[in-house]
């Protein structure tokens, strides 16, 4: 693997894990909402096609699955990418010097 300074180090990966999990959950909820809105706009229907439903044609179900996968992939990548950049910015930020307490 080529290391060009853009990936997280081992310690940074461990520190980012809990943050990444939370962002992943939020991203999944957002992606579901976005997919619902996009599908409603495209199909003029309130519900998205379910794979085992007889109410939709195979073409509609496959189109919905393709669209849903693209939206989830896009949002997951954006969340991961910006989350990693934010974590790196936080971890690489210069720390304020610790001042010795002076007692009067």
PDB file of C-alpha atoms in Angstrom:
ATOM      1  CA  UNK A   1       0.000   0.000   0.000  1.00  0.00           C
ATOM      2  CA  UNK A   2       1.324   3.406  -0.924  1.00  0.00           C
ATOM      3  CA  UNK A   3       1.429   5.801   1.960  1.00  0.00           C
ATOM      4  CA  UNK A   4       1.180   9.382   0.780  1.00  0.00           C
ATOM      5  CA  UNK A   5       0.272  11.038   4.062  1.00  0.00           C
ATOM      6  CA  UNK A   6      -3.459  11.174   3.367  1.00  0.00           C
ATOM      7  CA  UNK A   7      -4.587   8.141   5.354  1.00  0.00           C
ATOM      8  CA  UNK A   8      -4.958   7.940   9.103  1.00  0.00           C
ATOM      9  CA  UNK A   9      -2.166   6.395  11.173  1.00  0.00           C
ATOM     10  CA  UNK A  10      -2.824   3.401  13.429  1.00  0.00           C
ATOM     11  CA  UNK A  11      -3.547   5.478  16.526  1.00  0.00           C
ATOM     12  CA  UNK A  12      -5.678   7.926  14.543  1.00  0.00           C
ATOM     13  CA  UNK A  13      -7.716   5.026  13.127  1.00  0.00           C
ATOM     14  CA  UNK A  14      -8.428   3.765  16.638  1.00  0.00           C
ATOM     15  CA  UNK A  15      -9.394   7.250  17.810  1.00  0.00           C
ATOM     16  CA  UNK A  16     -11.629   7.741  14.753  1.00  0.00           C
ATOM     17  CA  UNK A  17     -13.494   4.395  15.111  1.00  0.00           C
ATOM     18  CA  UNK A  18     -16.241   5.574  17.541  1.00  0.00           C
ATOM     19  CA  UNK A  19     -16.662   8.824  15.647  1.00  0.00           C
ATOM     20  CA  UNK A  20     -16.879   6.926  12.364  1.00  0.00           C
ATOM     21  CA  UNK A  21     -19.563   4.622  13.759  1.00  0.00           C
ATOM     22  CA  UNK A  22     -21.721   7.541  14.876  1.00  0.00           C
ATOM     23  CA  UNK A  23     -21.236   9.349  11.564  1.00  0.00           C
ATOM     24  CA  UNK A  24     -22.060   6.107   9.741  1.00  0.00           C
ATOM     25  CA  UNK A  25     -25.356   5.762  11.573  1.00  0.00           C
ATOM     26  CA  UNK A  26     -26.268   9.374  10.911  1.00  0.00           C
ATOM     27  CA  UNK A  27     -25.224   9.005   7.269  1.00  0.00           C
ATOM     28  CA  UNK A  28     -27.428   5.926   6.877  1.00  0.00           C
ATOM     29  CA  UNK A  29     -30.462   7.755   8.229  1.00  0.00           C
ATOM     30  CA  UNK A  30     -29.768  10.761   5.996  1.00  0.00           C
ATOM     31  CA  UNK A  31     -29.256   8.508   2.945  1.00  0.00           C
ATOM     32  CA  UNK A  32     -32.580   6.768   3.610  1.00  0.00           C
ATOM     33  CA  UNK A  33     -34.380  10.099   3.806  1.00  0.00           C
ATOM     34  CA  UNK A  34     -32.662  11.411   0.663  1.00  0.00           C
ATOM     35  CA  UNK A  35     -33.534   8.234  -1.254  1.00  0.00           C
ATOM     36  CA  UNK A  36     -37.164   8.498  -0.150  1.00  0.00           C
ATOM     37  CA  UNK A  37     -37.342  12.105  -1.347  1.00  0.00           C
ATOM     38  CA  UNK A  38     -35.657  11.354  -4.670  1.00  0.00           C
ATOM     39  CA  UNK A  39     -37.862   8.335  -5.327  1.00  0.00           C
ATOM     40  CA  UNK A  40     -40.998  10.309  -4.441  1.00  0.00           C
ATOM     41  CA  UNK A  41     -39.961  13.046  -6.882  1.00  0.00           C
ATOM     42  CA  UNK A  42     -39.148  10.589  -9.695  1.00  0.00           C
ATOM     43  CA  UNK A  43     -42.113   8.263  -9.326  1.00  0.00           C
ATOM     44  CA  UNK A  44     -44.810  10.500  -7.806  1.00  0.00           C
ATOM     45  CA  UNK A  45     -45.393   7.762  -5.196  1.00  0.00           C
ATOM     46  CA  UNK A  46     -45.061   8.026  -1.431  1.00  0.00           C
ATOM     47  CA  UNK A  47     -43.584   4.549  -0.879  1.00  0.00           C
ATOM     48  CA  UNK A  48     -40.405   3.064  -2.236  1.00  0.00           C
ATOM     49  CA  UNK A  49     -40.644  -0.338  -3.929  1.00  0.00           C
ATOM     50  CA  UNK A  50     -39.884  -3.291  -1.687  1.00  0.00           C
ATOM     51  CA  UNK A  51     -38.010  -6.192  -3.326  1.00  0.00           C
ATOM     52  CA  UNK A  52     -40.678  -8.791  -2.525  1.00  0.00           C
ATOM     53  CA  UNK A  53     -43.709  -6.621  -3.270  1.00  0.00           C
ATOM     54  CA  UNK A  54     -46.024  -7.609  -6.132  1.00  0.00           C
ATOM     55  CA  UNK A  55     -47.165  -3.983  -6.433  1.00  0.00           C
ATOM     56  CA  UNK A  56     -44.110  -3.030  -8.515  1.00  0.00           C
ATOM     57  CA  UNK A  57     -42.542  -4.435 -11.653  1.00  0.00           C
ATOM     58  CA  UNK A  58     -39.114  -6.015 -11.551  1.00  0.00           C
ATOM     59  CA  UNK A  59     -37.825  -3.054 -13.549  1.00  0.00           C
ATOM     60  CA  UNK A  60     -39.060  -0.578 -10.907  1.00  0.00           C
ATOM     61  CA  UNK A  61     -37.597  -2.619  -8.054  1.00  0.00           C
ATOM     62  CA  UNK A  62     -34.212  -2.906  -9.772  1.00  0.00           C
ATOM     63  CA  UNK A  63     -34.175   0.780 -10.685  1.00  0.00           C
ATOM     64  CA  UNK A  64     -35.012   1.712  -7.082  1.00  0.00           C
ATOM     65  CA  UNK A  65     -32.264  -0.590  -5.760  1.00  0.00           C
ATOM     66  CA  UNK A  66     -29.715   0.917  -8.151  1.00  0.00           C
ATOM     67  CA  UNK A  67     -30.684   4.451  -7.183  1.00  0.00           C
ATOM     68  CA  UNK A  68     -30.670   3.581  -3.489  1.00  0.00           C
ATOM     69  CA  UNK A  69     -27.204   2.009  -3.759  1.00  0.00           C
ATOM     70  CA  UNK A  70     -25.830   5.058  -5.563  1.00  0.00           C
ATOM     71  CA  UNK A  71     -27.258   7.459  -2.966  1.00  0.00           C
ATOM     72  CA  UNK A  72     -26.030   5.366  -0.035  1.00  0.00           C
ATOM     73  CA  UNK A  73     -22.584   5.000  -1.616  1.00  0.00           C
ATOM     74  CA  UNK A  74     -22.302   8.722  -2.263  1.00  0.00           C
ATOM     75  CA  UNK A  75     -23.392   9.740   1.226  1.00  0.00           C
ATOM     76  CA  UNK A  76     -21.259   7.060   2.939  1.00  0.00           C
ATOM     77  CA  UNK A  77     -18.185   8.164   1.018  1.00  0.00           C
ATOM     78  CA  UNK A  78     -18.847  11.844   1.798  1.00  0.00           C
ATOM     79  CA  UNK A  79     -19.391  11.110   5.503  1.00  0.00           C
ATOM     80  CA  UNK A  80     -16.247   8.957   5.699  1.00  0.00           C
ATOM     81  CA  UNK A  81     -14.156  11.448   3.772  1.00  0.00           C
ATOM     82  CA  UNK A  82     -15.197  14.569   5.663  1.00  0.00           C
ATOM     83  CA  UNK A  83     -15.192  12.709   8.981  1.00  0.00           C
ATOM     84  CA  UNK A  84     -11.609  11.611   8.368  1.00  0.00           C
ATOM     85  CA  UNK A  85     -10.592  15.136   7.389  1.00  0.00           C
ATOM     86  CA  UNK A  86     -12.251  16.550  10.511  1.00  0.00           C
ATOM     87  CA  UNK A  87     -10.599  13.966  12.743  1.00  0.00           C
ATOM     88  CA  UNK A  88      -7.213  14.653  11.194  1.00  0.00           C
ATOM     89  CA  UNK A  89      -7.697  18.396  11.592  1.00  0.00           C
ATOM     90  CA  UNK A  90      -8.588  17.870  15.252  1.00  0.00           C
ATOM     91  CA  UNK A  91      -5.756  15.422  15.936  1.00  0.00           C
ATOM     92  CA  UNK A  92      -3.143  17.474  14.064  1.00  0.00           C
ATOM     93  CA  UNK A  93      -4.195  20.823  15.534  1.00  0.00           C
ATOM     94  CA  UNK A  94      -1.445  22.475  17.531  1.00  0.00           C
ATOM     95  CA  UNK A  95      -2.135  22.148  21.214  1.00  0.00           C
ATOM     96  CA  UNK A  96      -2.129  25.200  23.434  1.00  0.00           C
ATOM     97  CA  UNK A  97       0.922  25.165  25.676  1.00  0.00           C
ATOM     98  CA  UNK A  98       0.248  24.071  29.219  1.00  0.00           C
ATOM     99  CA  UNK A  99       1.071  26.906  31.537  1.00  0.00           C
ATOM    100  CA  UNK A 100       2.499  26.238  34.933  1.00  0.00           C
ATOM    101  CA  UNK A 101       0.195  27.388  37.655  1.00  0.00           C
ATOM    102  CA  UNK A 102       1.585  30.320  39.493  1.00  0.00           C
ATOM    103  CA  UNK A 103       0.388  30.785  42.993  1.00  0.00           C
ATOM    104  CA  UNK A 104       0.230  34.215  44.517  1.00  0.00           C
TER     105      UNK A 104
END
